[in-house]
Coordinates of C-alpha atoms in Angstrom, one line a residue:
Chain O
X1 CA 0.0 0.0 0.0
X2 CA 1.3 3.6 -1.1
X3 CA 1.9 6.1 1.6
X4 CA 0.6 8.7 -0.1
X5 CA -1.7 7.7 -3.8
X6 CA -3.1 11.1 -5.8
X7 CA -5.7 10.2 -8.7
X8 CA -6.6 13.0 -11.3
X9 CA -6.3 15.9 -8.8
X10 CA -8.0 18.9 -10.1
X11 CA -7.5 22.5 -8.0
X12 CA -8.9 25.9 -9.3
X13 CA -8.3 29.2 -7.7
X14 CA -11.8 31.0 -9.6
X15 CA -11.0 30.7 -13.6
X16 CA -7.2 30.1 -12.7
X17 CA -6.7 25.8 -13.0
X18 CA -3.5 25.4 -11.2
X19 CA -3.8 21.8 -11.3
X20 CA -5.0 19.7 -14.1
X21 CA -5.2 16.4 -13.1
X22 CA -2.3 15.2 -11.1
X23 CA -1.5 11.3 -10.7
X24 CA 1.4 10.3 -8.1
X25 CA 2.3 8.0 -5.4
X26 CA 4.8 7.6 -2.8
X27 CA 5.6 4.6 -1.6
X28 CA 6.0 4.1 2.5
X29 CA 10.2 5.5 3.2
X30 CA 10.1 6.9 -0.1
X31 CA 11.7 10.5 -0.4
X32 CA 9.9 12.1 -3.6
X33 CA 11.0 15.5 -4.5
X34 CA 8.8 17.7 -6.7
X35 CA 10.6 20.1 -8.8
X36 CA 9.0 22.6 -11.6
X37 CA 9.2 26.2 -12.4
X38 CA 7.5 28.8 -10.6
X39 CA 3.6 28.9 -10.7
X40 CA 3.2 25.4 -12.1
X41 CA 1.0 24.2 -9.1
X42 CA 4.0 22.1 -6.9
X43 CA 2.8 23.9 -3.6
X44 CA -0.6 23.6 -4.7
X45 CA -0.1 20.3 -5.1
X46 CA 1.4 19.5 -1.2
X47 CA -1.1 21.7 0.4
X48 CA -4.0 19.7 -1.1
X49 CA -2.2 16.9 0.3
X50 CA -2.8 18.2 3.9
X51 CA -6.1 19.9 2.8
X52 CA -4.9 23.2 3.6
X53 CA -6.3 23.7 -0.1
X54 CA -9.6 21.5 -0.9
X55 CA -9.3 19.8 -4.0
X56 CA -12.2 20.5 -6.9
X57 CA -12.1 16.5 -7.7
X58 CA -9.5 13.7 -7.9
X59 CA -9.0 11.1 -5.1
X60 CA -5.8 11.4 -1.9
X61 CA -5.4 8.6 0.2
X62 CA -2.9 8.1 2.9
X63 CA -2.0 5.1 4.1
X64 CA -4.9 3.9 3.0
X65 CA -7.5 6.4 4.1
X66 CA -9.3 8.5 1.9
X67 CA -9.0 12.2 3.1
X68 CA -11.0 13.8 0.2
X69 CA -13.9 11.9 1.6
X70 CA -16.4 14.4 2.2
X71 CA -17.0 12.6 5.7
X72 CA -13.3 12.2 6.8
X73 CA -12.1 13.8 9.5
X74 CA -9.7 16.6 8.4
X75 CA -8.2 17.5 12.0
X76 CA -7.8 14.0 12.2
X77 CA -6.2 13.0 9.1
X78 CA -4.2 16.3 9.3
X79 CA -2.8 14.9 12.1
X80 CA -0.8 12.0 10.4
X81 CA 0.5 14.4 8.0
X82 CA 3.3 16.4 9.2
X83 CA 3.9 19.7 7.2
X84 CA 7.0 22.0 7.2
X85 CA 6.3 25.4 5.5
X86 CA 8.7 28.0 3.5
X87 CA 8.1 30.2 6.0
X88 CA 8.6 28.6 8.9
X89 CA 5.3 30.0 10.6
X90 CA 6.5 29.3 14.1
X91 CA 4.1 30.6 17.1
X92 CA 5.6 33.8 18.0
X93 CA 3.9 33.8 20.9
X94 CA 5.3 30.8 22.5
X95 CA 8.8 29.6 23.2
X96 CA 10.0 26.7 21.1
X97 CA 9.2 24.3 23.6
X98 CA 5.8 25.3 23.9
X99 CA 5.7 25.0 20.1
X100 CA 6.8 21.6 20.0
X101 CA 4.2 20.5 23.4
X102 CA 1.2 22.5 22.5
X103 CA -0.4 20.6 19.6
X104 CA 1.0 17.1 21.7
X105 CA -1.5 18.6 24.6
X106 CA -4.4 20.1 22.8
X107 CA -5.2 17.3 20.3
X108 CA -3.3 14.3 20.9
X109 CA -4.1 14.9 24.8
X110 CA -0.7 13.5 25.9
X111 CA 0.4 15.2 29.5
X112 CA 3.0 17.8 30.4
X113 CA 5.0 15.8 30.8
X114 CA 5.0 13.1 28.2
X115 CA 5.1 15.7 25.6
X116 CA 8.1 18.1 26.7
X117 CA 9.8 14.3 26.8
X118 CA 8.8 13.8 23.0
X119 CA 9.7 17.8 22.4
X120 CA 13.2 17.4 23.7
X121 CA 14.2 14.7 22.1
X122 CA 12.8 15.8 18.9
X123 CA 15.2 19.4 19.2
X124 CA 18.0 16.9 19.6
X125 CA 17.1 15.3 16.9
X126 CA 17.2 18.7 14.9
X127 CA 20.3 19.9 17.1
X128 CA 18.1 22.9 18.7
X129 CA 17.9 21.2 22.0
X130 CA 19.5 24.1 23.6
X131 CA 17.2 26.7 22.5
X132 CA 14.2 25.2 24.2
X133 CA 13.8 28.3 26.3
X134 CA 14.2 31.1 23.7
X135 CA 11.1 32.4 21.8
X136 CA 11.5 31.7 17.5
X137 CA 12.2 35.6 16.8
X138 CA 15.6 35.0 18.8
X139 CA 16.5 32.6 16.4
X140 CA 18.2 32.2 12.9
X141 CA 16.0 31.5 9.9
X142 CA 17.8 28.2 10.0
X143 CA 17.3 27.0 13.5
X144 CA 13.4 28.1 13.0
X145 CA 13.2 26.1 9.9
X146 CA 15.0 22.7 12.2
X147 CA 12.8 23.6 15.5
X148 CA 9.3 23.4 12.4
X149 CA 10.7 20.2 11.7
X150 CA 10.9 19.2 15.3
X151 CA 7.4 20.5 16.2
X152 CA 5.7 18.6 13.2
X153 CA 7.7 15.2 14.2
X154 CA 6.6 15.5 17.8
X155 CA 3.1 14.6 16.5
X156 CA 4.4 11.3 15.4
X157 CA 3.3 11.7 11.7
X158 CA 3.4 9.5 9.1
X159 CA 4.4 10.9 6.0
X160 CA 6.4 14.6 6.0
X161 CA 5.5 17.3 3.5
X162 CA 8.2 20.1 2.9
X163 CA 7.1 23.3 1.0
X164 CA 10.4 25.0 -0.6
X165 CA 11.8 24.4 3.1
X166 CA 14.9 26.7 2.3
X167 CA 13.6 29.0 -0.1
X168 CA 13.7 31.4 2.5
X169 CA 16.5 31.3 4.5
X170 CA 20.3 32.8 3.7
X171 CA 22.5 30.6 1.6
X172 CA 24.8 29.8 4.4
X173 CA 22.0 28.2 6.4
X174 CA 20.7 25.9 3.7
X175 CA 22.6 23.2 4.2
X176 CA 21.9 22.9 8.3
X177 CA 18.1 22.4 7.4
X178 CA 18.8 20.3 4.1
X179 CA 21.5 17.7 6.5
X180 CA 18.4 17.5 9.5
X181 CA 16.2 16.8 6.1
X182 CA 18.7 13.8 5.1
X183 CA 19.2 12.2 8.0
X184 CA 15.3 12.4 8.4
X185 CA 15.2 10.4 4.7
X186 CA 17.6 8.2 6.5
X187 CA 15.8 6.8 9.1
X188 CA 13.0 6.0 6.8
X189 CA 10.4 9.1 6.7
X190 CA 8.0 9.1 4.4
X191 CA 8.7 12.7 2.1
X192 CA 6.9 14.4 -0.1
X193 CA 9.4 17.8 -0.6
X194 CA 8.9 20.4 -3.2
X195 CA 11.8 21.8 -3.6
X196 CA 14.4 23.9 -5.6
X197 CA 17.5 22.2 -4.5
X198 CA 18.7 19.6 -7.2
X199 CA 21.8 18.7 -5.3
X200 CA 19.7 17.1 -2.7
X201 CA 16.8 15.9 -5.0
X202 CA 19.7 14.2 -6.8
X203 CA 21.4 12.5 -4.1
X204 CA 18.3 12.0 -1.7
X205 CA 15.4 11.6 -3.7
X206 CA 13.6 8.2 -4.7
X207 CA 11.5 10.0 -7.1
X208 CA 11.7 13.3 -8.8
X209 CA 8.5 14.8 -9.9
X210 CA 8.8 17.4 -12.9
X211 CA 5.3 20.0 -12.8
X212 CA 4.8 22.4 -15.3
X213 CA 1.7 23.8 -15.9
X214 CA -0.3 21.6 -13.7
X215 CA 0.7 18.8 -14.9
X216 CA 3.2 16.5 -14.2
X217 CA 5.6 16.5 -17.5
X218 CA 8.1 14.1 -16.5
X219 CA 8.5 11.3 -13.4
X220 CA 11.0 8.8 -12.3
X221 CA 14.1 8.1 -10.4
X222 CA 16.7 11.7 -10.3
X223 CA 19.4 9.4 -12.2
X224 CA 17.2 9.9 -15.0
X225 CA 14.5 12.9 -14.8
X226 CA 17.9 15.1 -13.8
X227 CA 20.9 13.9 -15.4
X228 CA 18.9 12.3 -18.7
X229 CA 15.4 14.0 -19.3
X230 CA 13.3 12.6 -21.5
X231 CA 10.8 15.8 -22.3
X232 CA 12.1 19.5 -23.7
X233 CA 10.1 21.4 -20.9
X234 CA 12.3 19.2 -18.7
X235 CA 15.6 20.0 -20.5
X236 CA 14.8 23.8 -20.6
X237 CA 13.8 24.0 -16.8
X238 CA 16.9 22.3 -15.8
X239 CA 19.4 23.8 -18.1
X240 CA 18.3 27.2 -16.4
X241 CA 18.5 26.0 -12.7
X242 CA 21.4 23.8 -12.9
X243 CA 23.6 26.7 -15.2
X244 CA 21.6 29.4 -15.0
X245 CA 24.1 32.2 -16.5
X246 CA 25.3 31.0 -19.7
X247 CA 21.3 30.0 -20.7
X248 CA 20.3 33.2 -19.3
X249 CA 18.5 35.2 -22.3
Chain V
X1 CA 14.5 76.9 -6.9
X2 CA 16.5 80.1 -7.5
X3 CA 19.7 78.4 -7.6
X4 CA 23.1 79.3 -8.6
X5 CA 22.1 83.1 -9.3
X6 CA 21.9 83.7 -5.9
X7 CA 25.4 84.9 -5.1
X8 CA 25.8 87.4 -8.2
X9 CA 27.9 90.4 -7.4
X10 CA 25.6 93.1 -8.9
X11 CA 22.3 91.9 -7.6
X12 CA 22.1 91.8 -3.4
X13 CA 22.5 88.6 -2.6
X14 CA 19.5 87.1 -1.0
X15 CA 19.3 85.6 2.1
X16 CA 20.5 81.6 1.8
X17 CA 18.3 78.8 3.1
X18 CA 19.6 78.4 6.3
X19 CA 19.5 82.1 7.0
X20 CA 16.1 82.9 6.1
X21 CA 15.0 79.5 8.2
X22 CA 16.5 81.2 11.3
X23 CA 14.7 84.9 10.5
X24 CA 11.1 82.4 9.9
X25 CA 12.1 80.5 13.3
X26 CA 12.6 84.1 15.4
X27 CA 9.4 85.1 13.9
X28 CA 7.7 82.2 15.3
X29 CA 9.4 82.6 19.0
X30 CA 8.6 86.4 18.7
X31 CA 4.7 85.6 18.3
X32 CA 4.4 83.2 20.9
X33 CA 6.6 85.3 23.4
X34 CA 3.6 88.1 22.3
X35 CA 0.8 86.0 23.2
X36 CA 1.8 85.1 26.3
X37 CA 2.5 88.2 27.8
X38 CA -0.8 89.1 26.5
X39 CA -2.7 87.3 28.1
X40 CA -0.6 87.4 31.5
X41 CA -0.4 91.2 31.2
X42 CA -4.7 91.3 30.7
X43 CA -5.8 88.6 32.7
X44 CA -7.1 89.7 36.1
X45 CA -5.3 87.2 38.5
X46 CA -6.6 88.1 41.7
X47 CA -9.8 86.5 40.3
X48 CA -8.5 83.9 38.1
X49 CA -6.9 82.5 42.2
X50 CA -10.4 83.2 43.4
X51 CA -11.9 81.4 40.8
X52 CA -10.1 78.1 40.0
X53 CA -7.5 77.6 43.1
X54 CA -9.9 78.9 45.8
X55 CA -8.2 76.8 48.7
X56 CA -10.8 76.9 51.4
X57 CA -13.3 75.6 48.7
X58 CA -11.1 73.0 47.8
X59 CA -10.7 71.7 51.2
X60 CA -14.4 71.4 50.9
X61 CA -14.2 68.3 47.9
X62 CA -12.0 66.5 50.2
X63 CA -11.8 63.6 51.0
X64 CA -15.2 63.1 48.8
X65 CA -13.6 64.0 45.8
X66 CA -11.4 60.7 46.4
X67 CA -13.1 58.1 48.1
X68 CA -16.9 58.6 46.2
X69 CA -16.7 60.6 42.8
X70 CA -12.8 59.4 41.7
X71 CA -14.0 55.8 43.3
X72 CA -17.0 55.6 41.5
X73 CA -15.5 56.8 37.9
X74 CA -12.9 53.8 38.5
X75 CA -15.4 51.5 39.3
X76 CA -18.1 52.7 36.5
X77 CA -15.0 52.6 34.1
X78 CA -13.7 49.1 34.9
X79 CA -16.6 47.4 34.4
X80 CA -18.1 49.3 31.6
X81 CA -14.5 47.9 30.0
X82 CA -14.6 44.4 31.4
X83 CA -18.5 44.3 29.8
X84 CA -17.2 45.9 26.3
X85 CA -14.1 43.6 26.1
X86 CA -15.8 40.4 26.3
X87 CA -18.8 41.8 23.8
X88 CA -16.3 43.0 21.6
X89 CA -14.4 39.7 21.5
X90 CA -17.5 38.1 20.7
X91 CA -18.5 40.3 18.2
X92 CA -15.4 40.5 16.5
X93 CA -15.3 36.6 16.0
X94 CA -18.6 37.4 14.5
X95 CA -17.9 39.6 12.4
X96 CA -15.1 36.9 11.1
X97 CA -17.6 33.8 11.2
X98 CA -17.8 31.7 8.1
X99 CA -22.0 31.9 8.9
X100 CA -23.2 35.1 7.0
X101 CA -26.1 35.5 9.6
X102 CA -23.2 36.6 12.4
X103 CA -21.5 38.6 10.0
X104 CA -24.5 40.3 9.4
X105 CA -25.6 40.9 12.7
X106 CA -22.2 41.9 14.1
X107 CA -21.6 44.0 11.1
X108 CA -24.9 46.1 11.9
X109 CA -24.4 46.0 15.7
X110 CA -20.9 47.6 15.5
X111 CA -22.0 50.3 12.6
X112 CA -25.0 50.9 15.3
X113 CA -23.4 51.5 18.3
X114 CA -20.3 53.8 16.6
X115 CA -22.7 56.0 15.1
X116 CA -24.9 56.4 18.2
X117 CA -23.6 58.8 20.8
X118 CA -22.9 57.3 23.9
X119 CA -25.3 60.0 25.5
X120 CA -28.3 58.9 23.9
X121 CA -27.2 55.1 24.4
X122 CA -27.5 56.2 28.2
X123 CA -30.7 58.2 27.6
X124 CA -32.4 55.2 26.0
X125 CA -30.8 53.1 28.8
X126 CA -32.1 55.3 31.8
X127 CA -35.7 56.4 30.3
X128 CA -36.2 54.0 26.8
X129 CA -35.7 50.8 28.6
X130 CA -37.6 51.0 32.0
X131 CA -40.5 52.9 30.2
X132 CA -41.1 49.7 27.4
X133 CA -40.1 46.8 30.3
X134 CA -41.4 47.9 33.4
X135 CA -39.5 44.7 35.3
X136 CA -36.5 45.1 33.8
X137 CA -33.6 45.0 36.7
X138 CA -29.8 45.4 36.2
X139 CA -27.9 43.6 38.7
X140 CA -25.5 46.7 41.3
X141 CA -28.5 48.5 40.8
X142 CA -27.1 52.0 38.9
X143 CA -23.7 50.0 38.7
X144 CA -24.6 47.4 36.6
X145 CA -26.7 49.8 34.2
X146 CA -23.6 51.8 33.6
X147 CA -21.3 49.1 33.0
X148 CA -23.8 47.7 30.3
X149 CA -24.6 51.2 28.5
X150 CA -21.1 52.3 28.9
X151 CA -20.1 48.6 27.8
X152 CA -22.4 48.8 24.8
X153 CA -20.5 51.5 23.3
X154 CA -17.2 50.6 24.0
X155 CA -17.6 47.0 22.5
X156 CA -18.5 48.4 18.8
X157 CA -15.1 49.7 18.8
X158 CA -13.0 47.4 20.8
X159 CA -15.0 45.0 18.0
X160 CA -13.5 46.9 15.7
X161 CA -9.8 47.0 17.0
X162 CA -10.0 43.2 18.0
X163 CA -10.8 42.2 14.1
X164 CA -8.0 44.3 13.2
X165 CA -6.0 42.5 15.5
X166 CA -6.7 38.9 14.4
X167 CA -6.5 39.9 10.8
X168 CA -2.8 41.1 11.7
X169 CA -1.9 37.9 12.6
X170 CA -0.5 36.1 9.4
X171 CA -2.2 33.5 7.9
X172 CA 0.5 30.9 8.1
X173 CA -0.1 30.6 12.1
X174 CA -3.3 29.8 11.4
X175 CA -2.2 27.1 8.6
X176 CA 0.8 26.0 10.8
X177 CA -2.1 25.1 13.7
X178 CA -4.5 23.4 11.4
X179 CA -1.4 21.0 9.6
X180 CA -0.8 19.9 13.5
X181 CA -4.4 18.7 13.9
X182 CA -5.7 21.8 15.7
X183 CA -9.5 22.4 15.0
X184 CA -10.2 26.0 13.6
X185 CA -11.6 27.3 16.9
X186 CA -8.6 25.2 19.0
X187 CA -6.0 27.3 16.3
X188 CA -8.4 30.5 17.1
X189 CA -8.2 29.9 21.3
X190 CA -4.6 28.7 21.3
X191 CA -2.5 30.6 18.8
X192 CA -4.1 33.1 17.0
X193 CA -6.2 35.2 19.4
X194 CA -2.8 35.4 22.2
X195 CA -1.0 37.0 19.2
X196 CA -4.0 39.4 18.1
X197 CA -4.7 40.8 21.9
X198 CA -0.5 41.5 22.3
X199 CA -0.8 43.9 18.5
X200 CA -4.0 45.7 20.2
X201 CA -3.1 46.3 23.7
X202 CA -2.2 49.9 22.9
X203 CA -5.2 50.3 21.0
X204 CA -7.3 49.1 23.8
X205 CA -5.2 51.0 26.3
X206 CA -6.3 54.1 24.4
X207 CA -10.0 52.8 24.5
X208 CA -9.7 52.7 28.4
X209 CA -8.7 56.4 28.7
X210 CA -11.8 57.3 26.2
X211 CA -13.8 55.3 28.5
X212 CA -12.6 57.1 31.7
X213 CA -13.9 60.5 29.8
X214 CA -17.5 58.9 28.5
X215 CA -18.5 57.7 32.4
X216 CA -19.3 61.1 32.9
X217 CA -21.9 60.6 31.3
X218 CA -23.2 59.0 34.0
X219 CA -25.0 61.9 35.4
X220 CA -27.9 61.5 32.7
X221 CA -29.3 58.6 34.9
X222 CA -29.4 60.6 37.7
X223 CA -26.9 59.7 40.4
X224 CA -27.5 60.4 44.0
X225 CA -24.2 61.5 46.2
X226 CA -23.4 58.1 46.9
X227 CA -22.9 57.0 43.4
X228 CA -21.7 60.5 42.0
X229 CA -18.8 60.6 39.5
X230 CA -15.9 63.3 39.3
X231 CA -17.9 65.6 36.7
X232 CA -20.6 65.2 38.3
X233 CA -19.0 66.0 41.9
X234 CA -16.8 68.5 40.3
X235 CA -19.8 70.7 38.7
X236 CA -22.3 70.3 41.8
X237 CA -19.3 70.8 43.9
X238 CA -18.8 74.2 42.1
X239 CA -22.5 75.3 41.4
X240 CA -23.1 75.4 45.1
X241 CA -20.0 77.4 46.2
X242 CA -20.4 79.4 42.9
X243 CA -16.3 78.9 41.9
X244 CA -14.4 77.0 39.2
X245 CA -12.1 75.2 42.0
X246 CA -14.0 72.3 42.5
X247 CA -14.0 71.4 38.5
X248 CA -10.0 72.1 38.5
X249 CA -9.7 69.4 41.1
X250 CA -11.9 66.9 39.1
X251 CA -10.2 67.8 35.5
X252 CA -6.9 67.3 37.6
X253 CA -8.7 63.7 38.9
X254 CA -8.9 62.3 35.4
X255 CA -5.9 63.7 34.5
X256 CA -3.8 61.3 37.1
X257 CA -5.3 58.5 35.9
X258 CA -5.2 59.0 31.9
X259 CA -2.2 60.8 32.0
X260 CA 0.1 57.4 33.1
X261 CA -2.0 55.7 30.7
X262 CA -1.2 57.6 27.9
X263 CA 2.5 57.1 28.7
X264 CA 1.7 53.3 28.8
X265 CA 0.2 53.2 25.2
X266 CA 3.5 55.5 23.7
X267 CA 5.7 53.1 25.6
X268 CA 4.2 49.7 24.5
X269 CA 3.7 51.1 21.0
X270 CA 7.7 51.9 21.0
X271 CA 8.0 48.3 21.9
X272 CA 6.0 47.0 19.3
X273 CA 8.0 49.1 16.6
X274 CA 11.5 47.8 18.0
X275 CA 10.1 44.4 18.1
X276 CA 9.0 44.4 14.3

């Protein structure tokens, strides 16, 4: 059984299709990466996948329950979905701890102390362990981006969706998310990332999916959607991310 | 912009920028330094003493003036805020509801009670309401009639300042609560309305000092000299003794209170700005 199966998704924004039928799956400690130009639906895609966007038809089952089933529990099925956003969208208001405890608490009902134990060990995890006590503005985009990871592992999920996780943060802290992101793929977590780094979709990915369009153009394993595409639109989009001065126009 | 030609030799040179903002600046000194001895030159002082720092009359608003009329003003204040806080919370979730009907509703309540003076909301409050429901009984007797007039009026624009508030909060908190499982009115309780009340605390600080001024309103219901307010106090104070004093004392009254408050809401809003 797939972790995650997508049949014929559809999603409109009024007149605007942004996706036109998308068909994937990702099998259980697969790491797929979705990759695509700008505006060709890729976050669309992973926010319909935790019904932060509501599909206009198609089909989304994980692990083996339908969650586009008009009488599925979203909160519910949210809650086996973990979801890391671009811009970290940490609780201001609370210290990292708290961040990590306070969804453990409210809807998983697990006790004080029960959930600052799965908190802690989850910072360690990420190496933010010692920054339990500071509030997220204190912190580097970086160490936001890890302690977001942390709070949506403390909810035990299973299968990990990444929007552009470092589109947002300074070069130099890219590769401090990207390595807590690997070792995650490591140990077996089921991924769904969309994501503009090719270096890691190359060495980490099962699966890279191409989108342009709202479609998906091209699919399979990086060894041959990145180093030896089969479609033009493919070519085109990678010759300009991969060397992007001399193809400049 | 008369550049360039200004420092011709055959033409006078006129007066440069800086020079002629100095001449506008002594100008502005000089008028001011003219009003003032005006008026302290005309004003008759032996009766403007009498009038408004008449010390045996002030000893006469004392200690009343603190322990009844400032007393009551707190009291009639608090809970008028308490009452318009919790309305205005509730409203302002209406007013965001995804149900059209409490959109509607809160959307007309608000416009209602912003465009009504606060004096006729007491009018209808002290003469409209008993008149059409003859067993009608606030709880605190006068108290608790205040507190929901004077409540009334503040929640339509603490409704206001509260939507603002939540609508400040960005929409991936919101998001980031619901992909953890929360329920929309769990992410409302838990993370999104903390966030909103911290962005309008100086708002609603403000609010409170407005509120301070509108209790003196008060008097329309007719208070007795037990449940008297500072104005109140103040002008009977100074009808009976026929002298401003009394009314200096009460101005002064308010003045203690919204004064430190109005320090409050310039310091937190300095916070807020460093903190962005």
């Amino acid at each position: 059984m797939s972790a995650v199966q997508i049949d014929g998704l559809h999603k409109s924004f009024g007149t605007l299709e942004v996706l036109k039928g998308i068909d994937a799956t990702v099998e259980s400690g697969e790491v797929v990466c979705v990759i695509g130009p700008s505006g060709s639906g890729k976050s669309t895609l992973l926010r319909c996948v935790n019904l932060l966007e509501q599909p206009n038809s198609g089909k989304i089952v994980v692990n083996g329950v339908e969650i586009t089933d008009r009488d599925c529990d979203i909160d519910a099925a949210r809650r086996r979905v973990g979801m890391v956003f671009q811009q970290f969208n940490l609780f201001q208001h609370l210290t990292v701890l708290d961040n990590l405890t306070i969804a453990q608490r409210k809807v998983l009902k697990r006790d004080k102390a029960e959930a600052q134990r799965v908190a802690i060990e989850n910072l360690e995890k990420v190496g933010v362990a010692d920054k339990a006590k500071s509030y997220p503005a204190q912190l580097s985009g970086g160490q936001q981006q890890r302690v977001a990871i942390a709070r949506a592992l403390s909810m035990g999920p299973e299968v990990m969706l990444f929007d552009e996780p470092t589109s947002a943060l300074d070069p130099e802290l890219v590769g401090e998310v990207l390595g807590v992101m690997r070792r995650l793929a490591d140990e077996g977590m089921t991924m769904l990332v969309v994501t503009h780094e090719m270096q890691f979709a190359r060495e980490v990915a099962d699966k890279v999916l191409f989108m342009d369009g709202g479609v998906v153009v091209e699919q399979g394993p990086p060894s041959q959607v990145i180093a030896a595409p089969q479609q033009e639109r493919t070519k085109t989009f990678l010759a300009r991310v991969l060397d992007p001065i001399s193809r400049s126009e | 912009m008369s550049h360039g030609q200004e420092v011709g030799p055959v033409t006078r040179a006129r007066l440069s920028p800086r020079k002629r903002q100095q001449v506008s600046r002594g100008v502005q000194y000089a008028i001011f330094a003219a009003a003032v001895l005006f008026i302290a030159l005309s004003a008759d002082w032996k009766a403007v003493v009498e009038n408004f720092a008449d010390l045996d009359v002030a000893k006469e608003a004392f200690p009343e003036l603190i322990t009844i009329a400032l007393k009551n003003t707190v009291i009639y204040t608090l809970s008028a805020y308490v009452v318009g806080f919790i309305l205005g919370l509730v409203v302002a979730l209406a007013r965001l509801s995804s149900i059209a009907v409490y959109r509607g509703f809160a959307l007309a309540y608000i416009e209602v009670f912003r465009g009504l003076p606060a004096l006729v909301v007491f009018l209808i409050f002290g003469f409209g309401l008993p008149v059409a429901f003859p067993g009608l009984k606030f709880p605190f007797d006068q108290y608790g009639t205040v507190a929901v007039a004077l409540g009334l009026v503040a929640s339509a624009y603490m409704a206001e300042t509260f939507r603002a508030g939540i609508q400040a909060v960005p929409r991936g908190q919101m998001e980031a609560a619901r992909s953890l499982g929360m329920s929309h009115t769990r992410a409302m309780v838990s993370i999104v309305i903390p966030q909103a009340l911290r962005i309008v605390i100086p708002p609603l600080t403000n609010e409170l000092i407005l509120l301070f001024k509108d209790s003196s309103l008060v008097f329309v219901l007719g208070v007795t000299s037990l449940t008297t307010e500072l104005s109140k106090f103040g002008g009977d104070l100074a009808t009976e003794y026929a002298d401003s004093t009394p009314l200096i004392l009460a101005g002064a009254a308010y003045l203690v209170i919204t004064l430190p408050l109005g320090y409050v809401v310039r310091r937190l809003e300095a916070q807020q700005q460093k903190a962005r």
